[in-house]
Amino acid sequence: MARRPWYRDLYVQVLAAIALGVFVGHFFPPAGLALRPLGEGFIALIKMMIGPVIFLVLVQGIASMGDMKKVGRVGVKTLIYFEVLSVVALLIGMAAAEVGHPGRGLNINAATLDAKAVAGYVGHVKDTGLVAQLLDSIPRTFLDAFVHDNFLQVVLLALLCGFAISKMGKAGEAVTDALGVAGKVCFGIIRMIVQLAPVGAFGAMAYTVARYDLASLSNLAKLVGTLYFTSVTFVAVILGSICMLAGFSLPRLLIYLKEEMLIVLGTSTSEVVIPDMLRKLEGLGAPRSIVGLVFPMGYTFNADGANIYITLAVLFLAQATNVHLTLGQEVRVLLFAMIAATGGAGVPGGAFVKVAAVLTVFPEIPVQALALLLAVDKFMSECRALTNVIGNAVATIVISRWEGEMDMEKMREVIGGR
């Protein structure tokens, strides 16, 4: 059978849409602003399916697994892996700020900044603690988790349902089969929605460039460049080494996930690819039970891109406002960043909220200095989102390998390699 024309490949269409969006947003700002509904509409269509897909995939996987001790073991291993990688990402962000000095020479007087611009982010700080995050994982009603798109709540419900079904015996098998059919319906809907990705990416990118203007990058270009360079280094060196130890190629994995990466780049959010990532990771040879548990958990506990940003942003703001932090204070930054890194899932401007949470314990650095980041944050969000998705994909495969359940033969067939 003849291969379809290259221009019909989704990743080619998304890439072209991103380029066209940049062009329209830069040269025709009014038109770019008017295209905002295209991006928001696409994201909304995908988000409406995220909760049901995570729930169905995880319930079916847990119910078919049977061994509840295994579920607990996988959960503990996952949390250990996430915590180690989070600390590494936070340390790398600090190191990048210390070596690159992106804020040096700006000499910003915090009193001249607009405190109202960041008030909305600071207002969420009280909700980002670890205890609050754990309590927030318990939904008020069964449907509440799906209404508010809280991944932890959906995972908790799925675990409880999976455990209950696994104890039902033969009757449970019928429920599992029905869930499998429902899952196929959901993925069929998603396949139709994903065909609109070029339209969504075009609208989102056109609006972003028109709203925030590429010229806004000039004053803070060093910060943006430092974040991108640091994130690429983290992915290539840290995640690349982990992939090598686990016996697979990171570049080949990224090629396999190129469509999802481009959708994230175009929409500036990693959530829109969750359903498709679950499907593709399972198609790569990872068991459904581990995919459904590990990947969604990563959005709360393993935001590598956001973690790099937290410590980099805090030290940048200190440098920009001429605040010298001692070694002891920098250690405190790291400790409080570790706490903040576990919170903020599902909070609008989550990375901003985490930075604000750290700043609240350092009165030396004025919280209103966050206003410095607002103009360029949209251009850094793509970097954070891409790093988060790659980190969670690698984590899912590594945990599957750790459990001895990754089908490496299937993986080699799909992406090649040794």
PDB file of N, CA and C in Angstrom, residues 156-212:
ATOM      1  N   LEU A 156      -7.570   8.549  42.565  1.00  0.00           N
ATOM      2  CA  LEU A 156      -8.063   7.938  43.805  1.00  0.00           C
ATOM      3  C   LEU A 156      -9.356   7.166  43.554  1.00  0.00           C
ATOM      4  N   LEU A 157     -10.301   7.778  42.839  1.00  0.00           N
ATOM      5  CA  LEU A 157     -11.555   7.096  42.524  1.00  0.00           C
ATOM      6  C   LEU A 157     -11.306   5.838  41.697  1.00  0.00           C
ATOM      7  N   ALA A 158     -10.398   5.945  40.731  1.00  0.00           N
ATOM      8  CA  ALA A 158     -10.099   4.801  39.874  1.00  0.00           C
ATOM      9  C   ALA A 158      -9.481   3.660  40.673  1.00  0.00           C
ATOM     10  N   LEU A 159      -8.578   3.991  41.597  1.00  0.00           N
ATOM     11  CA  LEU A 159      -7.962   2.963  42.437  1.00  0.00           C
ATOM     12  C   LEU A 159      -9.016   2.247  43.275  1.00  0.00           C
ATOM     13  N   LEU A 160      -9.911   3.016  43.907  1.00  0.00           N
ATOM     14  CA  LEU A 160     -10.948   2.416  44.748  1.00  0.00           C
ATOM     15  C   LEU A 160     -11.883   1.530  43.919  1.00  0.00           C
ATOM     16  N   CYS A 161     -12.286   2.026  42.748  1.00  0.00           N
ATOM     17  CA  CYS A 161     -13.162   1.235  41.880  1.00  0.00           C
ATOM     18  C   CYS A 161     -12.452  -0.015  41.376  1.00  0.00           C
ATOM     19  N   GLY A 162     -11.181   0.139  41.012  1.00  0.00           N
ATOM     20  CA  GLY A 162     -10.410  -1.009  40.545  1.00  0.00           C
ATOM     21  C   GLY A 162     -10.271  -2.070  41.616  1.00  0.00           C
ATOM     22  N   PHE A 163      -9.982  -1.641  42.850  1.00  0.00           N
ATOM     23  CA  PHE A 163      -9.877  -2.593  43.960  1.00  0.00           C
ATOM     24  C   PHE A 163     -11.205  -3.327  44.169  1.00  0.00           C
ATOM     25  N   ALA A 164     -12.309  -2.562  44.150  1.00  0.00           N
ATOM     26  CA  ALA A 164     -13.624  -3.154  44.390  1.00  0.00           C
ATOM     27  C   ALA A 164     -13.980  -4.166  43.303  1.00  0.00           C
ATOM     28  N   ILE A 165     -13.728  -3.811  42.049  1.00  0.00           N
ATOM     29  CA  ILE A 165     -14.062  -4.706  40.936  1.00  0.00           C
ATOM     30  C   ILE A 165     -13.228  -5.978  40.988  1.00  0.00           C
ATOM     31  N   SER A 166     -11.953  -5.850  41.388  1.00  0.00           N
ATOM     32  CA  SER A 166     -11.069  -7.021  41.437  1.00  0.00           C
ATOM     33  C   SER A 166     -11.534  -8.052  42.459  1.00  0.00           C
ATOM     34  N   LYS A 167     -12.348  -7.624  43.423  1.00  0.00           N
ATOM     35  CA  LYS A 167     -12.839  -8.536  44.463  1.00  0.00           C
ATOM     36  C   LYS A 167     -14.217  -9.110  44.134  1.00  0.00           C
ATOM     37  N   MET A 168     -14.739  -8.777  42.956  1.00  0.00           N
ATOM     38  CA  MET A 168     -16.085  -9.217  42.584  1.00  0.00           C
ATOM     39  C   MET A 168     -16.097 -10.550  41.848  1.00  0.00           C
ATOM     40  N   GLY A 169     -14.933 -11.082  41.533  1.00  0.00           N
ATOM     41  CA  GLY A 169     -14.872 -12.369  40.853  1.00  0.00           C
ATOM     42  C   GLY A 169     -15.397 -12.311  39.436  1.00  0.00           C
ATOM     43  N   LYS A 170     -16.244 -13.288  39.070  1.00  0.00           N
ATOM     44  CA  LYS A 170     -16.781 -13.368  37.710  1.00  0.00           C
ATOM     45  C   LYS A 170     -17.602 -12.133  37.345  1.00  0.00           C
ATOM     46  N   ALA A 171     -18.358 -11.633  38.300  1.00  0.00           N
ATOM     47  CA  ALA A 171     -19.163 -10.435  38.029  1.00  0.00           C
ATOM     48  C   ALA A 171     -18.267  -9.254  37.690  1.00  0.00           C
ATOM     49  N   GLY A 172     -17.100  -9.199  38.305  1.00  0.00           N
ATOM     50  CA  GLY A 172     -16.157  -8.120  38.037  1.00  0.00           C
ATOM     51  C   GLY A 172     -15.615  -8.165  36.625  1.00  0.00           C
ATOM     52  N   GLU A 173     -15.487  -9.378  36.063  1.00  0.00           N
ATOM     53  CA  GLU A 173     -14.980  -9.504  34.697  1.00  0.00           C
ATOM     54  C   GLU A 173     -15.929  -8.840  33.699  1.00  0.00           C
ATOM     55  N   ALA A 174     -17.226  -8.972  33.942  1.00  0.00           N
ATOM     56  CA  ALA A 174     -18.204  -8.337  33.053  1.00  0.00           C
ATOM     57  C   ALA A 174     -18.091  -6.817  33.122  1.00  0.00           C
ATOM     58  N   VAL A 175     -17.869  -6.299  34.337  1.00  0.00           N
ATOM     59  CA  VAL A 175     -17.701  -4.853  34.500  1.00  0.00           C
ATOM     60  C   VAL A 175     -16.444  -4.384  33.779  1.00  0.00           C
ATOM     61  N   THR A 176     -15.358  -5.158  33.919  1.00  0.00           N
ATOM     62  CA  THR A 176     -14.094  -4.806  33.260  1.00  0.00           C
ATOM     63  C   THR A 176     -14.256  -4.777  31.745  1.00  0.00           C
ATOM     64  N   ASP A 177     -14.977  -5.761  31.206  1.00  0.00           N
ATOM     65  CA  ASP A 177     -15.219  -5.795  29.757  1.00  0.00           C
ATOM     66  C   ASP A 177     -16.015  -4.571  29.305  1.00  0.00           C
ATOM     67  N   ALA A 178     -17.014  -4.193  30.100  1.00  0.00           N
ATOM     68  CA  ALA A 178     -17.826  -3.021  29.758  1.00  0.00           C
ATOM     69  C   ALA A 178     -16.987  -1.750  29.786  1.00  0.00           C
ATOM     70  N   LEU A 179     -16.093  -1.659  30.764  1.00  0.00           N
ATOM     71  CA  LEU A 179     -15.207  -0.499  30.839  1.00  0.00           C
ATOM     72  C   LEU A 179     -14.272  -0.452  29.635  1.00  0.00           C
ATOM     73  N   GLY A 180     -13.846  -1.633  29.177  1.00  0.00           N
ATOM     74  CA  GLY A 180     -12.992  -1.690  27.992  1.00  0.00           C
ATOM     75  C   GLY A 180     -13.697  -1.136  26.771  1.00  0.00           C
ATOM     76  N   VAL A 181     -14.971  -1.468  26.612  1.00  0.00           N
ATOM     77  CA  VAL A 181     -15.758  -0.948  25.492  1.00  0.00           C
ATOM     78  C   VAL A 181     -15.914   0.567  25.612  1.00  0.00           C
ATOM     79  N   ALA A 182     -16.198   1.042  26.833  1.00  0.00           N
ATOM     80  CA  ALA A 182     -16.336   2.486  27.057  1.00  0.00           C
ATOM     81  C   ALA A 182     -15.030   3.207  26.747  1.00  0.00           C
ATOM     82  N   GLY A 183     -13.913   2.572  27.102  1.00  0.00           N
ATOM     83  CA  GLY A 183     -12.604   3.157  26.808  1.00  0.00           C
ATOM     84  C   GLY A 183     -12.373   3.303  25.315  1.00  0.00           C
ATOM     85  N   LYS A 184     -12.781   2.293  24.541  1.00  0.00           N
ATOM     86  CA  LYS A 184     -12.625   2.363  23.088  1.00  0.00           C
ATOM     87  C   LYS A 184     -13.453   3.509  22.503  1.00  0.00           C
ATOM     88  N   VAL A 185     -14.635   3.726  23.070  1.00  0.00           N
ATOM     89  CA  VAL A 185     -15.477   4.836  22.612  1.00  0.00           C
ATOM     90  C   VAL A 185     -14.782   6.171  22.876  1.00  0.00           C
ATOM     91  N   CYS A 186     -14.226   6.307  24.098  1.00  0.00           N
ATOM     92  CA  CYS A 186     -13.548   7.558  24.458  1.00  0.00           C
ATOM     93  C   CYS A 186     -12.357   7.830  23.549  1.00  0.00           C
ATOM     94  N   PHE A 187     -11.556   6.797  23.299  1.00  0.00           N
ATOM     95  CA  PHE A 187     -10.392   6.986  22.437  1.00  0.00           C
ATOM     96  C   PHE A 187     -10.808   7.265  20.998  1.00  0.00           C
ATOM     97  N   GLY A 188     -11.949   6.722  20.574  1.00  0.00           N
ATOM     98  CA  GLY A 188     -12.458   7.042  19.246  1.00  0.00           C
ATOM     99  C   GLY A 188     -12.833   8.511  19.135  1.00  0.00           C
ATOM    100  N   ILE A 189     -13.448   9.044  20.196  1.00  0.00           N
ATOM    101  CA  ILE A 189     -13.787  10.470  20.226  1.00  0.00           C
ATOM    102  C   ILE A 189     -12.522  11.317  20.172  1.00  0.00           C
ATOM    103  N   ILE A 190     -11.510  10.899  20.943  1.00  0.00           N
ATOM    104  CA  ILE A 190     -10.257  11.656  20.995  1.00  0.00           C
ATOM    105  C   ILE A 190      -9.565  11.674  19.641  1.00  0.00           C
ATOM    106  N   ARG A 191      -9.591  10.536  18.939  1.00  0.00           N
ATOM    107  CA  ARG A 191      -8.960  10.498  17.611  1.00  0.00           C
ATOM    108  C   ARG A 191      -9.605  11.515  16.677  1.00  0.00           C
ATOM    109  N   MET A 192     -10.905  11.696  16.800  1.00  0.00           N
ATOM    110  CA  MET A 192     -11.586  12.699  15.972  1.00  0.00           C
ATOM    111  C   MET A 192     -11.183  14.114  16.384  1.00  0.00           C
ATOM    112  N   ILE A 193     -11.108  14.359  17.688  1.00  0.00           N
ATOM    113  CA  ILE A 193     -10.758  15.698  18.176  1.00  0.00           C
ATOM    114  C   ILE A 193      -9.335  16.068  17.788  1.00  0.00           C
ATOM    115  N   VAL A 194      -8.414  15.092  17.883  1.00  0.00           N
ATOM    116  CA  VAL A 194      -7.001  15.363  17.609  1.00  0.00           C
ATOM    117  C   VAL A 194      -6.788  15.809  16.171  1.00  0.00           C
ATOM    118  N   GLN A 195      -7.671  15.427  15.266  1.00  0.00           N
ATOM    119  CA  GLN A 195      -7.544  15.879  13.884  1.00  0.00           C
ATOM    120  C   GLN A 195      -7.671  17.395  13.775  1.00  0.00           C
ATOM    121  N   LEU A 196      -8.237  18.022  14.817  1.00  0.00           N
ATOM    122  CA  LEU A 196      -8.365  19.486  14.841  1.00  0.00           C
ATOM    123  C   LEU A 196      -7.139  20.156  15.445  1.00  0.00           C
ATOM    124  N   ALA A 197      -6.120  19.376  15.792  1.00  0.00           N
ATOM    125  CA  ALA A 197      -4.924  19.933  16.436  1.00  0.00           C
ATOM    126  C   ALA A 197      -4.278  21.061  15.634  1.00  0.00           C
ATOM    127  N   PRO A 198      -4.146  20.948  14.304  1.00  0.00           N
ATOM    128  CA  PRO A 198      -3.550  22.070  13.554  1.00  0.00           C
ATOM    129  C   PRO A 198      -4.337  23.373  13.721  1.00  0.00           C
ATOM    130  N   VAL A 199      -5.662  23.276  13.744  1.00  0.00           N
ATOM    131  CA  VAL A 199      -6.493  24.473  13.926  1.00  0.00           C
ATOM    132  C   VAL A 199      -6.273  25.059  15.316  1.00  0.00           C
ATOM    133  N   GLY A 200      -6.250  24.187  16.335  1.00  0.00           N
ATOM    134  CA  GLY A 200      -6.037  24.646  17.701  1.00  0.00           C
ATOM    135  C   GLY A 200      -4.671  25.258  17.901  1.00  0.00           C
ATOM    136  N   ALA A 201      -3.638  24.615  17.349  1.00  0.00           N
ATOM    137  CA  ALA A 201      -2.274  25.131  17.481  1.00  0.00           C
ATOM    138  C   ALA A 201      -2.127  26.479  16.778  1.00  0.00           C
ATOM    139  N   PHE A 202      -2.748  26.605  15.611  1.00  0.00           N
ATOM    140  CA  PHE A 202      -2.698  27.873  14.872  1.00  0.00           C
ATOM    141  C   PHE A 202      -3.332  29.003  15.682  1.00  0.00           C
ATOM    142  N   GLY A 203      -4.523  28.769  16.202  1.00  0.00           N
ATOM    143  CA  GLY A 203      -5.210  29.799  16.971  1.00  0.00           C
ATOM    144  C   GLY A 203      -4.483  30.167  18.245  1.00  0.00           C
ATOM    145  N   ALA A 204      -3.985  29.154  18.963  1.00  0.00           N
ATOM    146  CA  ALA A 204      -3.295  29.407  20.229  1.00  0.00           C
ATOM    147  C   ALA A 204      -1.996  30.177  20.012  1.00  0.00           C
ATOM    148  N   MET A 205      -1.227  29.794  19.000  1.00  0.00           N
ATOM    149  CA  MET A 205       0.050  30.457  18.750  1.00  0.00           C
ATOM    150  C   MET A 205      -0.161  31.877  18.227  1.00  0.00           C
ATOM    151  N   ALA A 206      -1.136  32.065  17.351  1.00  0.00           N
ATOM    152  CA  ALA A 206      -1.421  33.409  16.827  1.00  0.00           C
ATOM    153  C   ALA A 206      -1.817  34.346  17.963  1.00  0.00           C
ATOM    154  N   TYR A 207      -2.654  33.862  18.866  1.00  0.00           N
ATOM    155  CA  TYR A 207      -3.078  34.699  19.995  1.00  0.00           C
ATOM    156  C   TYR A 207      -1.910  35.008  20.927  1.00  0.00           C
ATOM    157  N   THR A 208      -1.098  34.002  21.226  1.00  0.00           N
ATOM    158  CA  THR A 208       0.029  34.203  22.146  1.00  0.00           C
ATOM    159  C   THR A 208       0.985  35.267  21.630  1.00  0.00           C
ATOM    160  N   VAL A 209       1.363  35.164  20.355  1.00  0.00           N
ATOM    161  CA  VAL A 209       2.306  36.121  19.776  1.00  0.00           C
ATOM    162  C   VAL A 209       1.678  37.510  19.691  1.00  0.00           C
ATOM    163  N   ALA A 210       0.402  37.574  19.317  1.00  0.00           N
ATOM    164  CA  ALA A 210      -0.271  38.878  19.212  1.00  0.00           C
ATOM    165  C   ALA A 210      -0.460  39.522  20.584  1.00  0.00           C
ATOM    166  N   ARG A 211      -0.773  38.701  21.578  1.00  0.00           N
ATOM    167  CA  ARG A 211      -1.074  39.237  22.918  1.00  0.00           C
ATOM    168  C   ARG A 211       0.187  39.661  23.657  1.00  0.00           C
ATOM    169  N   TYR A 212       1.242  38.864  23.557  1.00  0.00           N
ATOM    170  CA  TYR A 212       2.431  39.137  24.365  1.00  0.00           C
ATOM    171  C   TYR A 212       3.573  39.761  23.576  1.00  0.00           C
TER     172      TYR A 212
END
